[in-house]
Short mmCIF file of C-alpha atoms and ligand atoms in Angstrom, two decimals:
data_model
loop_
_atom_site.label_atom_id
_atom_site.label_comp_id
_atom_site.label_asym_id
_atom_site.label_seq_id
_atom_site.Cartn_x
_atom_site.Cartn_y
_atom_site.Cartn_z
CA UNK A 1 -211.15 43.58 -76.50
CA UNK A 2 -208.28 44.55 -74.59
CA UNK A 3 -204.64 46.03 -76.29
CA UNK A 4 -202.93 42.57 -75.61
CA UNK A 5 -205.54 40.30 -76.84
CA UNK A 6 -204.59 38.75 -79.99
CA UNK A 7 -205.92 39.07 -83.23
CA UNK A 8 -208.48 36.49 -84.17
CA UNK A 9 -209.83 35.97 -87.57
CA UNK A 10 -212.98 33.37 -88.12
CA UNK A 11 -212.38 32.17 -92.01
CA UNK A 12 -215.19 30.94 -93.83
CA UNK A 13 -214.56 28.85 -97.20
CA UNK A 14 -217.55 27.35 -99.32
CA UNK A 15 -216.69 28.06 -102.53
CA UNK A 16 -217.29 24.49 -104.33
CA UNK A 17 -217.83 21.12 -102.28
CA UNK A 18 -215.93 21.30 -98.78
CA UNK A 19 -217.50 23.55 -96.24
CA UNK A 20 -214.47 25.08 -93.89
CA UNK A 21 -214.46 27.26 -90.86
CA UNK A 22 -211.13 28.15 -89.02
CA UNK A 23 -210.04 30.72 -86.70
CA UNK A 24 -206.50 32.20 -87.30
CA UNK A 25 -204.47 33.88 -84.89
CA UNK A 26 -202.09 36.81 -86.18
CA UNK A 27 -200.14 36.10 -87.58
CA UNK A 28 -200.02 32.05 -88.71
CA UNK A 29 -200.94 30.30 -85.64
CA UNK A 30 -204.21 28.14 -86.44
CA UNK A 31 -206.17 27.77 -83.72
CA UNK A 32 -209.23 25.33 -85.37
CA UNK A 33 -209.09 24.26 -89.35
CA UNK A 34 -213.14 22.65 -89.89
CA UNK A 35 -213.53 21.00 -93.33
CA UNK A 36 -216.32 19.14 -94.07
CA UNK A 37 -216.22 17.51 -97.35
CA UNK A 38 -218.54 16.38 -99.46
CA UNK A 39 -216.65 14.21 -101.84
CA UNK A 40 -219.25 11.07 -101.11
CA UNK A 41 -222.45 12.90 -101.90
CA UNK A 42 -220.80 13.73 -105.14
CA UNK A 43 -219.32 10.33 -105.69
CA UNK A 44 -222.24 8.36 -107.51
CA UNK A 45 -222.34 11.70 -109.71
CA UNK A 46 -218.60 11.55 -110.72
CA UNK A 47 -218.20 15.20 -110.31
CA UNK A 48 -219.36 18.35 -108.24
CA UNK A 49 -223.25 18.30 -108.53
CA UNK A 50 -224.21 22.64 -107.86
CA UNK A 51 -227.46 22.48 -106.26
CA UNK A 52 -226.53 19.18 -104.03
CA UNK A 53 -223.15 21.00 -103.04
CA UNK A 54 -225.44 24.11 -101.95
CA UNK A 55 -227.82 22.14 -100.09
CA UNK A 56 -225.01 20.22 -97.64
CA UNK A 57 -223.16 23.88 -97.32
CA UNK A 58 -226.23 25.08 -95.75
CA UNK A 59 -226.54 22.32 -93.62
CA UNK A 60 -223.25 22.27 -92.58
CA UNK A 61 -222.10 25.48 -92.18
CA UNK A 62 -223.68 26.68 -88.85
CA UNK A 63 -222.63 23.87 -86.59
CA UNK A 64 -219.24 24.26 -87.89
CA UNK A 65 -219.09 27.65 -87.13
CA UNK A 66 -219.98 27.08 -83.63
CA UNK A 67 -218.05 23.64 -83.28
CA UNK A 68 -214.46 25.53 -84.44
CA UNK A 69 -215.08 28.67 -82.66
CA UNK A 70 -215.67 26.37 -79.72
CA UNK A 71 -212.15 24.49 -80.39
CA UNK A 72 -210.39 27.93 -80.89
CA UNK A 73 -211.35 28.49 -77.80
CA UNK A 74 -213.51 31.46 -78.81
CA UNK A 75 -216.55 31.90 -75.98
CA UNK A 76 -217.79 35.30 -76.75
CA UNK A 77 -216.85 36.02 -80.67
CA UNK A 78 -218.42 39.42 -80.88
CA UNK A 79 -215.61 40.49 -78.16
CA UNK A 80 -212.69 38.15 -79.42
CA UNK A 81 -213.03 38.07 -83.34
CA UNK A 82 -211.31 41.08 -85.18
CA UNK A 83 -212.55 39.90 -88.40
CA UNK A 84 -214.56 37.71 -90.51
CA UNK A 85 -212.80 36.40 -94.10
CA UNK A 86 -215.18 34.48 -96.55
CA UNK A 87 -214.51 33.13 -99.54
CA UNK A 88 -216.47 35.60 -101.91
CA UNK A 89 -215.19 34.33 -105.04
CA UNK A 90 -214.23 32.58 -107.71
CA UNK A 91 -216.20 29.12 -107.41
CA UNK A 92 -220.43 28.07 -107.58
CA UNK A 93 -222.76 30.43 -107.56
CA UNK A 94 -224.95 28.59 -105.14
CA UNK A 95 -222.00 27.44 -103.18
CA UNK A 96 -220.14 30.47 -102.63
CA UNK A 97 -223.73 32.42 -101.84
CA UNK A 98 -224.20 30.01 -98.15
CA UNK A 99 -220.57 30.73 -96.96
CA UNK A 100 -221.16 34.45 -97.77
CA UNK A 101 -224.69 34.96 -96.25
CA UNK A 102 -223.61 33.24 -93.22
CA UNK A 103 -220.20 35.40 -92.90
CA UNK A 104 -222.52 38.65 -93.46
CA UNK A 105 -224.76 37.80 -91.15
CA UNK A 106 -222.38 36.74 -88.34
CA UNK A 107 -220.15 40.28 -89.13
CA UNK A 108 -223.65 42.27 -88.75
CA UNK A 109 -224.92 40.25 -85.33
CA UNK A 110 -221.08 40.55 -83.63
CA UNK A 111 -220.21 44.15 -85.53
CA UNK A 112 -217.12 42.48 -86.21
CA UNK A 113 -215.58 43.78 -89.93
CA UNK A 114 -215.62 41.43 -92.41
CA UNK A 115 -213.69 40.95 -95.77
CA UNK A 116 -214.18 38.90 -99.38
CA UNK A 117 -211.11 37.05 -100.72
CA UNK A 118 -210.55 35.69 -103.42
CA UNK A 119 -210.57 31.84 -103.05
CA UNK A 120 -207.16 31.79 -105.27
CA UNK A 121 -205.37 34.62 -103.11
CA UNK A 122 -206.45 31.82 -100.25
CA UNK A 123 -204.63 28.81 -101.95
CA UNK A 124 -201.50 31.10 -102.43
CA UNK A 125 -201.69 32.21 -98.84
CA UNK A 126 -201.42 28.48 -98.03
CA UNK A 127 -197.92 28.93 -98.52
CA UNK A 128 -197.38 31.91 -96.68
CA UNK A 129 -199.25 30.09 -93.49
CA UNK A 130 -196.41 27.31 -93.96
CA UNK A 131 -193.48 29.24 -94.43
CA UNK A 132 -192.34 32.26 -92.87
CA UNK A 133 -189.56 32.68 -94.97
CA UNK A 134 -191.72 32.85 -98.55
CA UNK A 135 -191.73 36.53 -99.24
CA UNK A 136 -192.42 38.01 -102.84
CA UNK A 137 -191.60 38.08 -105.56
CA UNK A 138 -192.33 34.04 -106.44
CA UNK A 139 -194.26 32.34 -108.71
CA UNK A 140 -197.55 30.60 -107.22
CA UNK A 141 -198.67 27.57 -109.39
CA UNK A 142 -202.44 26.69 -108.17
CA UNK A 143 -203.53 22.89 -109.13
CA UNK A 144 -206.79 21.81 -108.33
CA UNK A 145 -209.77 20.26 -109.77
CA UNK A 146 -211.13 23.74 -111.03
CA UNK A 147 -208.27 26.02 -111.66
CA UNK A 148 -204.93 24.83 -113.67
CA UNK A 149 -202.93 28.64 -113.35
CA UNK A 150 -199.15 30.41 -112.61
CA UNK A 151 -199.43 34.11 -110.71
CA UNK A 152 -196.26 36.11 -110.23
CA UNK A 153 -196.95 37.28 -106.95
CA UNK A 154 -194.92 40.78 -107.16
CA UNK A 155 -196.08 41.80 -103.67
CA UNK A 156 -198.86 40.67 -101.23
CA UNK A 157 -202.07 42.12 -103.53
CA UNK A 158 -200.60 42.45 -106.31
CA UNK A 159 -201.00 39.90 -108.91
CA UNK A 160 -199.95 38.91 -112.10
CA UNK A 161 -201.44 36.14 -114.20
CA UNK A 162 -198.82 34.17 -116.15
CA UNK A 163 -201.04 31.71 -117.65
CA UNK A 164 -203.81 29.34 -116.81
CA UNK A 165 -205.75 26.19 -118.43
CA UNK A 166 -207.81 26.76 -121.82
CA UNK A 167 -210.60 24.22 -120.95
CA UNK A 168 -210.34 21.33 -118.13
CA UNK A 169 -207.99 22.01 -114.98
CA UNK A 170 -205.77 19.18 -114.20
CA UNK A 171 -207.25 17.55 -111.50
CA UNK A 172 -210.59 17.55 -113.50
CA UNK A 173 -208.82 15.79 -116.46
CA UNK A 174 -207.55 13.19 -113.70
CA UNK A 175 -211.02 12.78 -112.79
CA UNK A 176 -212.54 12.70 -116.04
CA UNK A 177 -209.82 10.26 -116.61
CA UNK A 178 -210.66 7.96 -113.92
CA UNK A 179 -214.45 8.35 -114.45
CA UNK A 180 -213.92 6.59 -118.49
CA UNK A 181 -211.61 3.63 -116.69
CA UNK A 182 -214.56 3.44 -114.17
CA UNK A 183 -211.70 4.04 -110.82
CA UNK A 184 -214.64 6.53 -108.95
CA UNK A 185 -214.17 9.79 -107.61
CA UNK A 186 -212.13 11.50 -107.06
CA UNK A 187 -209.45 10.46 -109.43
CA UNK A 188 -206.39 12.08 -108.92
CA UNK A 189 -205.33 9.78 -105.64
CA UNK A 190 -206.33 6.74 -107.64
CA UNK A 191 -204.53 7.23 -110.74
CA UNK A 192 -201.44 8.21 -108.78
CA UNK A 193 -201.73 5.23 -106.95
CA UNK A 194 -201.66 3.36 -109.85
CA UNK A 195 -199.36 5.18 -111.74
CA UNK A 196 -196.63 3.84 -109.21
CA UNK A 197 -197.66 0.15 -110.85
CA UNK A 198 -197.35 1.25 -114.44
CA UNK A 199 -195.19 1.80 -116.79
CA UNK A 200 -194.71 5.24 -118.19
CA UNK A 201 -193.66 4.22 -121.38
CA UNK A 202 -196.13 1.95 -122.86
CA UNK A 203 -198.20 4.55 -124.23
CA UNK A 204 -197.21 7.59 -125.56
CA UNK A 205 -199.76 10.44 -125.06
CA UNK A 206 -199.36 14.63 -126.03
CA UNK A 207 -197.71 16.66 -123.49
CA UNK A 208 -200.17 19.55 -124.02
CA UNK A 209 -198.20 22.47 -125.54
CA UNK A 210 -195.11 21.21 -125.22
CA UNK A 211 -193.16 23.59 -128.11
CA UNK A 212 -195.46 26.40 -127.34
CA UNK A 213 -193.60 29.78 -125.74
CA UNK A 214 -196.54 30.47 -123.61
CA UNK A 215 -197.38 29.89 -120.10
CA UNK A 216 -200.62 28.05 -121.42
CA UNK A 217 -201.96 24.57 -120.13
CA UNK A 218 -204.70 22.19 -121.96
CA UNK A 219 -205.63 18.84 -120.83
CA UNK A 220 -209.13 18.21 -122.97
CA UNK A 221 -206.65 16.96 -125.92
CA UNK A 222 -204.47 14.16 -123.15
CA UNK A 223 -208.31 13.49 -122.08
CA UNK A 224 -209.22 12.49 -125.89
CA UNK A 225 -206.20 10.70 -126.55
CA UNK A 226 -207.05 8.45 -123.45
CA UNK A 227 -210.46 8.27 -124.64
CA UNK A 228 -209.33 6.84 -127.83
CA UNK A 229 -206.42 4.66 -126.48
CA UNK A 230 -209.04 3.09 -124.30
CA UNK A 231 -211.66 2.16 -127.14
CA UNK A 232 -208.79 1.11 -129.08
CA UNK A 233 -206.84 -1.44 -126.66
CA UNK A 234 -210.52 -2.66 -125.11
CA UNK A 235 -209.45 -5.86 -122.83
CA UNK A 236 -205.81 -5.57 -123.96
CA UNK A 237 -205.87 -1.99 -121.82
CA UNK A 238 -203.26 -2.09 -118.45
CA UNK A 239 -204.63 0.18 -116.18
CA UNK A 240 -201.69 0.93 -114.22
CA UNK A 241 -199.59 1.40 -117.77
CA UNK A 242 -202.00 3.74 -118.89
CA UNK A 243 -202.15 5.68 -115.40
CA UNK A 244 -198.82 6.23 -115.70
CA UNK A 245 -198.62 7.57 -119.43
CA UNK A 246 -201.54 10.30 -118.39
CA UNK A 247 -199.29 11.56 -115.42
CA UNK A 248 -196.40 12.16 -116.79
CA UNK A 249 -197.55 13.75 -119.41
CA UNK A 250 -199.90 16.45 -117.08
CA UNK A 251 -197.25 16.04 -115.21
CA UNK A 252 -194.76 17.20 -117.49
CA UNK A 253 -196.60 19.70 -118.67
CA UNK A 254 -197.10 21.62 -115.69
CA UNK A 255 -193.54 21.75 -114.78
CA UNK A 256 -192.54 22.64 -118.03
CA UNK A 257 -194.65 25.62 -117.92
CA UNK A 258 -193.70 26.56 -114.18
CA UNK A 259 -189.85 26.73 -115.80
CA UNK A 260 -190.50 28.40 -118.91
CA UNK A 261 -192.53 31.38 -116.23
CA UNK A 262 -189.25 31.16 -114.34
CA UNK A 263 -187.10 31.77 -117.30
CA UNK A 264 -189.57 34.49 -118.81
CA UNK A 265 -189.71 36.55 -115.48
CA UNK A 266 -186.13 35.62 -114.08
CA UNK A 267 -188.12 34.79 -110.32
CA UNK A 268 -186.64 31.08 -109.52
CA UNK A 269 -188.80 30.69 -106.22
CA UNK A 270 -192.01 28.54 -106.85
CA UNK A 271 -195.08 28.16 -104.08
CA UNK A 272 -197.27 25.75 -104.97
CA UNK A 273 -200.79 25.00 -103.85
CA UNK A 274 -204.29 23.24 -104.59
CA UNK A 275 -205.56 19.41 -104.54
CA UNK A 276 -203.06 18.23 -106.86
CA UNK A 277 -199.96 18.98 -104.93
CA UNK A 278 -200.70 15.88 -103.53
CA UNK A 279 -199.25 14.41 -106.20
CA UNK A 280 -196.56 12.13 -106.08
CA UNK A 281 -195.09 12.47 -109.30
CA UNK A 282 -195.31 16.20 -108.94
CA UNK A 283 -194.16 16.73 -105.52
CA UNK A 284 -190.88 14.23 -107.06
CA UNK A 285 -190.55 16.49 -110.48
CA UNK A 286 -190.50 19.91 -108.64
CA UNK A 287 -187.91 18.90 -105.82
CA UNK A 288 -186.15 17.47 -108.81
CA UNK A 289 -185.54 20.73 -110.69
CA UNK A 290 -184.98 22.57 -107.10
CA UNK A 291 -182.17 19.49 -106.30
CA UNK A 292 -180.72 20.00 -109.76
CA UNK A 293 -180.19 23.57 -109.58
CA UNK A 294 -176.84 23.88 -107.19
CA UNK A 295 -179.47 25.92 -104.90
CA UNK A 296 -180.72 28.91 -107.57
CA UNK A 297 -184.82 27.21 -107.71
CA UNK A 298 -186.61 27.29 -104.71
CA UNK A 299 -189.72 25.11 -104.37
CA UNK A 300 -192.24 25.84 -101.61
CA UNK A 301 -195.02 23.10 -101.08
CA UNK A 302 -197.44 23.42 -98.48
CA UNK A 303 -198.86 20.68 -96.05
CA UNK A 304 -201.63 18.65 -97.15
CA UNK A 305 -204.42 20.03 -95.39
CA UNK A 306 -203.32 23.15 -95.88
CA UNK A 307 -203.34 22.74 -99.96
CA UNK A 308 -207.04 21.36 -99.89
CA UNK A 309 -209.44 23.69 -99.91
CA UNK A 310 -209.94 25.08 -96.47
CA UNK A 311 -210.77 27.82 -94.13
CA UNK A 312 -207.20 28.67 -92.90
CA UNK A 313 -205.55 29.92 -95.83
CA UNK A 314 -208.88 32.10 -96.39
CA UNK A 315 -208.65 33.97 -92.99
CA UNK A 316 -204.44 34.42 -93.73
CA UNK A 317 -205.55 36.29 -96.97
CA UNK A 318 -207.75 38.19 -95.49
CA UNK A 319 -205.66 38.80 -92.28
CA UNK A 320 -202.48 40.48 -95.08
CA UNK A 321 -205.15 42.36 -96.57
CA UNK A 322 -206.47 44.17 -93.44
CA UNK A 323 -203.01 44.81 -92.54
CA UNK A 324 -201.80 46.10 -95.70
CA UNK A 325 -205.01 48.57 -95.09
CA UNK A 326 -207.85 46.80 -97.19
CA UNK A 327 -211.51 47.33 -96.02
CA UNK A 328 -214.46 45.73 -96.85
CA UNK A 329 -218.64 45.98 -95.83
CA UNK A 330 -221.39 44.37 -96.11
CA UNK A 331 -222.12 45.31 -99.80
CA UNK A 332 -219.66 43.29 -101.48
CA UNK A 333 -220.99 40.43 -103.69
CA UNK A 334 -219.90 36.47 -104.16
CA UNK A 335 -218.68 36.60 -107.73
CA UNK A 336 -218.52 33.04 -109.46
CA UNK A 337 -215.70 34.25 -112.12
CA UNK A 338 -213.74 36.60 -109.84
CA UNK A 339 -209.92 37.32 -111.43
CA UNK A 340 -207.22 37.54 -108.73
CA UNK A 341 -205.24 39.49 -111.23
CA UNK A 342 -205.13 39.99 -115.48
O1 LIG B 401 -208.00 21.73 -104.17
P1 LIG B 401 -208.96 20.61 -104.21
O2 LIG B 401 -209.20 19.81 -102.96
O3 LIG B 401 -210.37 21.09 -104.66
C1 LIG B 401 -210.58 22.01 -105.67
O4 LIG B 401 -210.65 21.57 -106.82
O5 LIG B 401 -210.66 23.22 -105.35
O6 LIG B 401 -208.49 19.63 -105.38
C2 LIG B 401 -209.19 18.45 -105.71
C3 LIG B 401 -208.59 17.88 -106.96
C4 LIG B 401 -209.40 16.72 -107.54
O7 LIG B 401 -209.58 16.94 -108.91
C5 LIG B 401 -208.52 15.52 -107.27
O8 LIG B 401 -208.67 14.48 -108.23
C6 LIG B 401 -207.13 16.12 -107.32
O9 LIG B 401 -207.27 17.38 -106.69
N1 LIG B 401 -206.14 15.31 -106.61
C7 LIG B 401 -205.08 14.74 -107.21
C8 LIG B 401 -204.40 14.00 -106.21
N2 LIG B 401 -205.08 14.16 -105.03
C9 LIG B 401 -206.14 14.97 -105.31
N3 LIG B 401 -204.66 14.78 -108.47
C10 LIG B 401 -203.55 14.09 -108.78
N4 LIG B 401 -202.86 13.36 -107.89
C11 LIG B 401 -203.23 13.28 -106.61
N5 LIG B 401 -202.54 12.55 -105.73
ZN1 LIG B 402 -209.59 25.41 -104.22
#
């Protein structure tokens, strides 16, 4: 590798159901974003199924190594890569074990370094891939069909958790949701869909913790109350009325958590990132409170494909941590429950 050539990072992300290779170029130029998703193997399941999601990462994961590092434009990777970022944790077990084996083995066979990140760090690096301008301190909110959480990002690395879901993340209640009203899988794009038919206030359902102090989300006791709604309105049930009653109340409740963390740590800037942000509702409610606040709240939402998982934001948080003088070998371990910070 020559002085001038740039700095190339091959990500690797496999940590639940989409397989994603991309190659990064220092410092947010993406040269090839890979996901392969698995969403209709799980589909007749209504959920993530472990051992099938293991299975098509295996499969998978190979030729899309080779087919992005093709598209990046990478011919000889042991001379171009500088390093190798793989999702080491949190996530499956059996999922997170194919993206790592592969990244180890591809770091030993090129002697190119490699790092773990934490698959959170890589949804909050999402936002730093799509704008420049996001620097620290800001609050990250992370929505996605396994994790429900607010960080206080006080500097790149270091990490504070706010609060975070006490059983189902939200877009796990929106698919548990849609699974009882029979909609399929996933249910989150569904459900918003039909939300836009419905009428919000035909049912009244619990915002989860609404009086509560804390930074704390719940959506197992909205899930019951729909439950029960449903057996107790049987043909009589709208659909689109009761789509709309679930979302703004998970709706509601995650923004009125992201402003009580803004008024308990005084940081007004909000990145936002995971599945969910596709959300109409809300993508509406947070540029709401940034519109209605004569310019003091910032919201930052990423691009679409960049909020998914993928591969891109995993090689950006690796990328900041090499820089900032992380290192990492070949001993490091995929950890299912790993805490981006306490
Ligand atoms: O980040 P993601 O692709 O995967 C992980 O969970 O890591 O997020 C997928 C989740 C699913 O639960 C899906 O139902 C939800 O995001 N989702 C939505 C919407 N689009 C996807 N939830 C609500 N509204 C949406 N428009
Ligand atoms: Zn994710």
């Amino acid at each position: 590798m020559t002085m001038d050539s740039p700095f190339l990072v091959l990500g690797i992300e496999s940590s639940c159901d989409d397989t994603a290779v991309a190659v990064l170029e220092e410092p947010r130029r993406i040269r090839a974003s890979l996901v392969m998703s698995q969403v209709e193997d799980h589909a007749p399941h209504g959920g993530v199924v472990p051992e099938l999601a293991s299975r098509r990462h295996q499969e998978a994961i190979m030729g899309l190594v080779r087919r992005c590092l093709w598209q990046a434009g990478v011919s000889n990777p042991m001379r171009q890569l500088s390093l190798i970022a793989v999702t080491a944790g949190p996530g499956l077990m059996g999922s997170l074990l194919v993206g790592v084996m592969a990244a180890k083995g591809l770091s030993q066979g090129w002697e190119v370094p490699i790092m773990g990140v934490n698959h959170m760090e890589g949804h909050l690096f999402a936002n730093v891939l799509a704008h420049p301008d996001l620097k620290p301190p800001f609050l990250c909110l992370i929505v996605s069909g396994g994790h429900t959480e607010v960080h206080l990002v006080r500097s790149f690395g270091d990490y504070r958790l706010l609060g975070a879901t006490r059983d189902d993340a939200v877009g796990e209640a929106y698919d548990k949701v849609a699974k009882m009203l029979g909609l399929g899988y996933p249910g989150g794009p569904v459900i918003d869909r039909l939300a836009r038919e419905g009428d919000p206030d035909r049912y009244q359902l619990p915002v989860p913790f609404k009086g509560s102090s804390q930074v704390e989300f719940s959506f197992s006791g909205l899930k019951t109350a729909v439950l029960w709604l449903v057996r107790r309105e049987g043909e009589a049930l709208s659909v689109p009325d009761l789509c709309a009653s679930f979302q703004r109340a998970a709706v509601e409740s995650l923004v009125s958590k992201v402003k009580l963390a803004m008024n308990q740590t005084g940081v007004r800037t909000v990145a936002v990132s995971g599945g969910v942000v596709a959300n109409r509702e809300l993508r509406r409610r947070l540029e709401d409170l940034a519109g209605s606040s004569g310019g003091r709240v910032r919201v930052y939402l990423p691009p679409l494909e960049l909020c998914t998982d993928n591969a891109a934001m995993v090689a950006a948080a690796g990328l900041w941590a090499y820089r900032r003088g992380v290192r990492d070998d070949l001993s490091f371990r995929a950890d299912p429950s790993w805490e981006l910070s306490r």
